[in-house]
Amino acid sequence: MRIDVLTLFPEMFHGILGTSILKRAATDRDDRPAPVEYHLTNVRDHTTDRHGKVDQSPYGGGPGMVMQCQPIWDAVAAVEASDARPARRLYMSPQGRRLDQALVEQLAGEPRLLILAGHYEGVDERVLERLQPMDEVSIGDYVVSGGELPAMVLIDAVVRLLPGALGDDASVEDESFSGSNDRRLDYPHYTRPPVWMGAEVPPVLLSGNHAEIDRWRKEQSEARTRKRRPDLLAEEEGK
Ligand code: SAM
């Protein structure tokens, strides 16, 4: 997969994309090419303004600045022309479809994502209309200062699903919200020591009986979901 990010602050991504799983996923190994490549584009590099401006005050008045159409339009055109793979265009926006695991799983099947991160008051509406089809994606019903953190959340959630991104691909199975777990919450996890501050690990997990362990985990997953997120079970039962 190729992921392009268009942002005014590419440096914000260096720490996240250069660390741990996201870094490893973009590193070639002897036995396989990297599951993902990241390309960061500074929208400012595409402005035709002599002073490098990319934003202006809003028509109609009001606070803040609005990102202008031209630099974004030209940045998207240049980035898309640099690789023949068609890009699924995404604009990170609090007004978009709420990101969930079903959407993450869908995006993980795309050959290429192009993610636009807004800043300031947002982006001139006309360029968003001209860039259709473009999905607006929100990370939740709250507003952060820019699309960079939301883009990083989306990238992390998608990349860890790519085959070969994690040490063991099975790690992403049966996680909370995953399709393979019927969108339920994960079961509780335990590790050594068997007794810690008087609290014991559930004996079934030490029994070696894998059929029993699977059954216990399934029950725990369902009980947790019923208690903490009954809405998930309601959705499933309503199908
Ligand atoms: N004026 C906009 C509104 O009220 O809908 C908010 C603009 S916000 C300060 C600046 C940028 O941050 C947005 O263009 C978007 O890219 C990003 N952003 C903020 N909150 C977000 C969220 N919950 N999900 C995704 N992107 C978000």
mmCIF file of N, CA, C and O in Angstrom, residues 107-170:
data_model
loop_
_atom_site.group_PDB
_atom_site.id
_atom_site.type_symbol
_atom_site.label_atom_id
_atom_site.label_comp_id
_atom_site.label_asym_id
_atom_site.label_seq_id
_atom_site.Cartn_x
_atom_site.Cartn_y
_atom_site.Cartn_z
ATOM 1 N N LEU A 107 -10.416 0.256 4.274
ATOM 2 C CA LEU A 107 -9.290 1.063 3.777
ATOM 3 C C LEU A 107 -8.024 0.224 3.641
ATOM 4 O O LEU A 107 -7.197 0.464 2.763
ATOM 5 N N ALA A 108 -7.877 -0.775 4.518
ATOM 6 C CA ALA A 108 -6.676 -1.622 4.468
ATOM 7 C C ALA A 108 -6.626 -2.439 3.174
ATOM 8 O O ALA A 108 -5.568 -2.946 2.807
ATOM 9 N N GLY A 109 -7.756 -2.537 2.472
ATOM 10 C CA GLY A 109 -7.777 -3.277 1.208
ATOM 11 C C GLY A 109 -7.484 -2.402 -0.001
ATOM 12 O O GLY A 109 -7.452 -2.891 -1.134
ATOM 13 N N GLU A 110 -7.264 -1.113 0.206
ATOM 14 C CA GLU A 110 -7.003 -0.195 -0.916
ATOM 15 C C GLU A 110 -5.520 -0.244 -1.307
ATOM 16 O O GLU A 110 -4.653 -0.386 -0.437
ATOM 17 N N PRO A 111 -5.218 -0.054 -2.581
ATOM 18 C CA PRO A 111 -3.806 -0.012 -2.966
ATOM 19 C C PRO A 111 -3.120 1.289 -2.558
ATOM 20 O O PRO A 111 -1.909 1.345 -2.370
ATOM 21 N N ARG A 112 -3.934 2.346 -2.416
ATOM 22 C CA ARG A 112 -3.321 3.651 -2.144
ATOM 23 C C ARG A 112 -4.316 4.565 -1.441
ATOM 24 O O ARG A 112 -5.491 4.639 -1.837
ATOM 25 N N LEU A 113 -3.846 5.274 -0.407
ATOM 26 C CA LEU A 113 -4.666 6.282 0.280
ATOM 27 C C LEU A 113 -3.997 7.638 0.115
ATOM 28 O O LEU A 113 -2.767 7.747 0.206
ATOM 29 N N LEU A 114 -4.804 8.651 -0.144
ATOM 30 C CA LEU A 114 -4.310 10.031 -0.160
ATOM 31 C C LEU A 114 -5.081 10.778 0.923
ATOM 32 O O LEU A 114 -6.308 10.869 0.858
ATOM 33 N N ILE A 115 -4.363 11.257 1.938
ATOM 34 C CA ILE A 115 -5.017 11.848 3.107
ATOM 35 C C ILE A 115 -4.683 13.330 3.182
ATOM 36 O O ILE A 115 -3.504 13.707 3.250
ATOM 37 N N LEU A 116 -5.727 14.150 3.172
ATOM 38 C CA LEU A 116 -5.545 15.593 3.300
ATOM 39 C C LEU A 116 -5.827 15.993 4.746
ATOM 40 O O LEU A 116 -6.899 15.665 5.295
ATOM 41 N N ALA A 117 -4.864 16.669 5.357
ATOM 42 C CA ALA A 117 -5.028 17.161 6.731
ATOM 43 C C ALA A 117 -5.298 18.658 6.670
ATOM 44 O O ALA A 117 -4.467 19.414 6.157
ATOM 45 N N GLY A 118 -6.441 19.068 7.190
ATOM 46 C CA GLY A 118 -6.744 20.501 7.224
ATOM 47 C C GLY A 118 -6.090 21.147 8.427
ATOM 48 O O GLY A 118 -5.523 20.476 9.299
ATOM 49 N N HIS A 119 -6.125 22.471 8.480
ATOM 50 C CA HIS A 119 -5.615 23.195 9.641
ATOM 51 C C HIS A 119 -6.385 24.495 9.757
ATOM 52 O O HIS A 119 -7.194 24.818 8.892
ATOM 53 N N TYR A 120 -6.151 25.235 10.823
ATOM 54 C CA TYR A 120 -6.832 26.515 11.054
ATOM 55 C C TYR A 120 -8.347 26.278 11.105
ATOM 56 O O TYR A 120 -8.792 25.318 11.714
ATOM 57 N N GLU A 121 -9.135 27.106 10.409
ATOM 58 C CA GLU A 121 -10.591 26.923 10.450
ATOM 59 C C GLU A 121 -11.046 25.797 9.527
ATOM 60 O O GLU A 121 -12.196 25.379 9.548
ATOM 61 N N GLY A 122 -10.146 25.335 8.673
ATOM 62 C CA GLY A 122 -10.504 24.281 7.725
ATOM 63 C C GLY A 122 -10.078 24.668 6.316
ATOM 64 O O GLY A 122 -9.154 25.468 6.125
ATOM 65 N N VAL A 123 -10.775 24.099 5.330
ATOM 66 C CA VAL A 123 -10.366 24.187 3.931
ATOM 67 C C VAL A 123 -11.497 24.837 3.124
ATOM 68 O O VAL A 123 -12.675 24.592 3.414
ATOM 69 N N ASP A 124 -11.146 25.640 2.145
ATOM 70 C CA ASP A 124 -12.148 26.242 1.249
ATOM 71 C C ASP A 124 -13.010 25.123 0.651
ATOM 72 O O ASP A 124 -12.492 24.170 0.044
ATOM 73 N N GLU A 125 -14.318 25.239 0.833
ATOM 74 C CA GLU A 125 -15.261 24.176 0.462
ATOM 75 C C GLU A 125 -15.159 23.811 -1.027
ATOM 76 O O GLU A 125 -15.378 22.666 -1.415
ATOM 77 N N ARG A 126 -14.799 24.796 -1.858
ATOM 78 C CA ARG A 126 -14.814 24.535 -3.311
ATOM 79 C C ARG A 126 -13.797 23.484 -3.726
ATOM 80 O O ARG A 126 -14.051 22.690 -4.631
ATOM 81 N N VAL A 127 -12.656 23.464 -3.056
ATOM 82 C CA VAL A 127 -11.654 22.466 -3.467
ATOM 83 C C VAL A 127 -12.092 21.070 -3.015
ATOM 84 O O VAL A 127 -11.838 20.074 -3.708
ATOM 85 N N LEU A 128 -12.803 21.011 -1.890
ATOM 86 C CA LEU A 128 -13.307 19.702 -1.448
ATOM 87 C C LEU A 128 -14.340 19.185 -2.454
ATOM 88 O O LEU A 128 -14.371 17.988 -2.769
ATOM 89 N N GLU A 129 -15.168 20.090 -2.960
ATOM 90 C CA GLU A 129 -16.178 19.671 -3.955
ATOM 91 C C GLU A 129 -15.507 19.200 -5.241
ATOM 92 O O GLU A 129 -15.880 18.188 -5.818
ATOM 93 N N ARG A 130 -14.462 19.937 -5.675
ATOM 94 C CA ARG A 130 -13.773 19.574 -6.917
ATOM 95 C C ARG A 130 -12.974 18.283 -6.797
ATOM 96 O O ARG A 130 -12.674 17.640 -7.787
ATOM 97 N N LEU A 131 -12.608 17.938 -5.557
ATOM 98 C CA LEU A 131 -11.793 16.732 -5.367
ATOM 99 C C LEU A 131 -12.649 15.472 -5.193
ATOM 100 O O LEU A 131 -12.125 14.401 -4.945
ATOM 101 N N GLN A 132 -13.973 15.604 -5.370
ATOM 102 C CA GLN A 132 -14.829 14.415 -5.264
ATOM 103 C C GLN A 132 -14.449 13.403 -6.348
ATOM 104 O O GLN A 132 -14.107 13.819 -7.457
ATOM 105 N N PRO A 133 -14.513 12.103 -6.084
ATOM 106 C CA PRO A 133 -14.891 11.501 -4.820
ATOM 107 C C PRO A 133 -13.794 11.617 -3.764
ATOM 108 O O PRO A 133 -12.637 11.273 -4.026
ATOM 109 N N MET A 134 -14.187 12.117 -2.616
ATOM 110 C CA MET A 134 -13.276 12.259 -1.483
ATOM 111 C C MET A 134 -14.107 12.036 -0.220
ATOM 112 O O MET A 134 -15.110 12.714 -0.019
ATOM 113 N N ASP A 135 -13.709 11.070 0.590
ATOM 114 C CA ASP A 135 -14.468 10.780 1.811
ATOM 115 C C ASP A 135 -13.964 11.638 2.953
ATOM 116 O O ASP A 135 -12.756 11.715 3.176
ATOM 117 N N GLU A 136 -14.880 12.260 3.663
ATOM 118 C CA GLU A 136 -14.496 12.977 4.881
ATOM 119 C C GLU A 136 -14.556 11.985 6.031
ATOM 120 O O GLU A 136 -15.554 11.273 6.194
ATOM 121 N N VAL A 137 -13.482 11.938 6.823
ATOM 122 C CA VAL A 137 -13.397 10.965 7.916
ATOM 123 C C VAL A 137 -13.072 11.688 9.215
ATOM 124 O O VAL A 137 -12.127 12.486 9.281
ATOM 125 N N SER A 138 -13.859 11.387 10.245
ATOM 126 C CA SER A 138 -13.683 11.997 11.565
ATOM 127 C C SER A 138 -13.169 10.948 12.547
ATOM 128 O O SER A 138 -13.525 9.779 12.453
ATOM 129 N N ILE A 139 -12.338 11.388 13.506
ATOM 130 C CA ILE A 139 -11.920 10.437 14.545
ATOM 131 C C ILE A 139 -12.807 10.539 15.777
ATOM 132 O O ILE A 139 -12.576 9.840 16.767
ATOM 133 N N GLY A 140 -13.825 11.389 15.761
ATOM 134 C CA GLY A 140 -14.730 11.468 16.906
ATOM 135 C C GLY A 140 -15.366 12.835 16.994
ATOM 136 O O GLY A 140 -14.947 13.776 16.324
ATOM 137 N N ASP A 141 -16.367 12.936 17.839
ATOM 138 C CA ASP A 141 -17.134 14.171 17.951
ATOM 139 C C ASP A 141 -16.455 15.169 18.876
ATOM 140 O O ASP A 141 -16.962 15.480 19.969
ATOM 141 N N TYR A 142 -15.313 15.622 18.469
ATOM 142 C CA TYR A 142 -14.579 16.685 19.148
ATOM 143 C C TYR A 142 -13.670 17.296 18.100
ATOM 144 O O TYR A 142 -13.447 16.697 17.044
ATOM 145 N N VAL A 143 -13.150 18.489 18.387
ATOM 146 C CA VAL A 143 -12.336 19.183 17.389
ATOM 147 C C VAL A 143 -10.902 19.293 17.886
ATOM 148 O O VAL A 143 -10.663 19.754 19.004
ATOM 149 N N VAL A 144 -9.960 18.853 17.065
ATOM 150 C CA VAL A 144 -8.540 19.076 17.354
ATOM 151 C C VAL A 144 -8.033 20.142 16.386
ATOM 152 O O VAL A 144 -8.733 20.541 15.457
ATOM 153 N N SER A 145 -6.810 20.590 16.604
ATOM 154 C CA SER A 145 -6.349 21.783 15.884
ATOM 155 C C SER A 145 -6.065 21.548 14.408
ATOM 156 O O SER A 145 -6.074 22.486 13.623
ATOM 157 N N GLY A 146 -5.750 20.319 14.063
ATOM 158 C CA GLY A 146 -5.405 20.055 12.675
ATOM 159 C C GLY A 146 -5.682 18.604 12.337
ATOM 160 O O GLY A 146 -5.914 17.766 13.225
ATOM 161 N N GLY A 147 -5.629 18.277 11.040
ATOM 162 C CA GLY A 147 -5.908 16.920 10.601
ATOM 163 C C GLY A 147 -4.741 15.969 10.777
ATOM 164 O O GLY A 147 -4.858 14.780 10.443
ATOM 165 N N GLU A 148 -3.616 16.473 11.299
ATOM 166 C CA GLU A 148 -2.424 15.618 11.382
ATOM 167 C C GLU A 148 -2.612 14.473 12.380
ATOM 168 O O GLU A 148 -2.342 13.317 12.046
ATOM 169 N N LEU A 149 -3.037 14.795 13.598
ATOM 170 C CA LEU A 149 -3.233 13.705 14.576
ATOM 171 C C LEU A 149 -4.320 12.735 14.090
ATOM 172 O O LEU A 149 -4.114 11.515 14.138
ATOM 173 N N PRO A 150 -5.462 13.217 13.612
ATOM 174 C CA PRO A 150 -6.447 12.281 13.056
ATOM 175 C C PRO A 150 -5.862 11.412 11.929
ATOM 176 O O PRO A 150 -6.120 10.203 11.879
ATOM 177 N N ALA A 151 -5.039 12.007 11.052
ATOM 178 C CA ALA A 151 -4.443 11.208 9.970
ATOM 179 C C ALA A 151 -3.546 10.121 10.549
ATOM 180 O O ALA A 151 -3.536 8.980 10.080
ATOM 181 N N MET A 152 -2.818 10.455 11.606
ATOM 182 C CA MET A 152 -1.926 9.460 12.211
ATOM 183 C C MET A 152 -2.724 8.333 12.854
ATOM 184 O O MET A 152 -2.323 7.174 12.780
ATOM 185 N N VAL A 153 -3.828 8.674 13.463
ATOM 186 C CA VAL A 153 -4.687 7.634 14.054
ATOM 187 C C VAL A 153 -5.164 6.687 12.951
ATOM 188 O O VAL A 153 -5.092 5.455 13.077
ATOM 189 N N LEU A 154 -5.631 7.271 11.863
ATOM 190 C CA LEU A 154 -6.142 6.443 10.756
ATOM 191 C C LEU A 154 -5.023 5.571 10.174
ATOM 192 O O LEU A 154 -5.203 4.370 9.960
ATOM 193 N N ILE A 155 -3.862 6.168 9.950
ATOM 194 C CA ILE A 155 -2.745 5.417 9.356
ATOM 195 C C ILE A 155 -2.365 4.243 10.266
ATOM 196 O O ILE A 155 -2.180 3.110 9.808
ATOM 197 N N ASP A 156 -2.250 4.501 11.557
ATOM 198 C CA ASP A 156 -1.852 3.431 12.481
ATOM 199 C C ASP A 156 -2.870 2.292 12.445
ATOM 200 O O ASP A 156 -2.510 1.107 12.348
ATOM 201 N N ALA A 157 -4.159 2.670 12.506
ATOM 202 C CA ALA A 157 -5.200 1.630 12.535
ATOM 203 C C ALA A 157 -5.190 0.805 11.243
ATOM 204 O O ALA A 157 -5.402 -0.415 11.286
ATOM 205 N N VAL A 158 -4.924 1.446 10.108
ATOM 206 C CA VAL A 158 -4.932 0.741 8.825
ATOM 207 C C VAL A 158 -3.670 -0.116 8.666
ATOM 208 O O VAL A 158 -3.744 -1.298 8.313
ATOM 209 N N VAL A 159 -2.523 0.483 8.945
ATOM 210 C CA VAL A 159 -1.254 -0.204 8.635
ATOM 211 C C VAL A 159 -1.106 -1.491 9.446
ATOM 212 O O VAL A 159 -0.609 -2.501 8.953
ATOM 213 N N ARG A 160 -1.557 -1.484 10.700
ATOM 214 C CA ARG A 160 -1.385 -2.701 11.509
ATOM 215 C C ARG A 160 -2.198 -3.871 10.982
ATOM 216 O O ARG A 160 -1.936 -5.008 11.325
ATOM 217 N N LEU A 161 -3.166 -3.579 10.075
ATOM 218 C CA LEU A 161 -3.937 -4.675 9.467
ATOM 219 C C LEU A 161 -3.272 -5.228 8.203
ATOM 220 O O LEU A 161 -3.703 -6.257 7.680
ATOM 221 N N LEU A 162 -2.266 -4.553 7.670
ATOM 222 C CA LEU A 162 -1.659 -5.022 6.422
ATOM 223 C C LEU A 162 -0.862 -6.300 6.688
ATOM 224 O O LEU A 162 -0.112 -6.365 7.677
ATOM 225 N N PRO A 163 -1.024 -7.297 5.828
ATOM 226 C CA PRO A 163 -0.261 -8.533 6.031
ATOM 227 C C PRO A 163 1.235 -8.245 6.124
ATOM 228 O O PRO A 163 1.776 -7.518 5.296
ATOM 229 N N GLY A 164 1.868 -8.766 7.155
ATOM 230 C CA GLY A 164 3.310 -8.584 7.322
ATOM 231 C C GLY A 164 3.667 -7.368 8.170
ATOM 232 O O GLY A 164 4.837 -7.157 8.492
ATOM 233 N N ALA A 165 2.682 -6.551 8.559
ATOM 234 C CA ALA A 165 3.006 -5.343 9.330
ATOM 235 C C ALA A 165 3.363 -5.673 10.776
ATOM 236 O O ALA A 165 4.263 -5.066 11.360
ATOM 237 N N LEU A 166 2.657 -6.626 11.348
ATOM 238 C CA LEU A 166 2.954 -7.027 12.729
ATOM 239 C C LEU A 166 3.820 -8.275 12.702
ATOM 240 O O LEU A 166 3.871 -8.978 11.697
ATOM 241 N N GLY A 167 4.475 -8.562 13.813
ATOM 242 C CA GLY A 167 5.312 -9.760 13.888
ATOM 243 C C GLY A 167 4.492 -11.000 13.565
ATOM 244 O O GLY A 167 4.933 -11.897 12.865
ATOM 245 N N ASP A 168 3.250 -11.025 14.060
ATOM 246 C CA ASP A 168 2.366 -12.165 13.848
ATOM 247 C C ASP A 168 1.025 -11.618 13.356
ATOM 248 O O ASP A 168 0.340 -10.899 14.085
ATOM 249 N N ASP A 169 0.662 -11.938 12.100
ATOM 250 C CA ASP A 169 -0.571 -11.384 11.518
ATOM 251 C C ASP A 169 -1.804 -11.757 12.329
ATOM 252 O O ASP A 169 -2.807 -11.054 12.309
ATOM 253 N N ALA A 170 -1.719 -12.875 13.077
ATOM 254 C CA ALA A 170 -2.881 -13.310 13.858
ATOM 255 C C ALA A 170 -3.188 -12.342 14.996
ATOM 256 O O ALA A 170 -4.281 -12.362 15.561
#
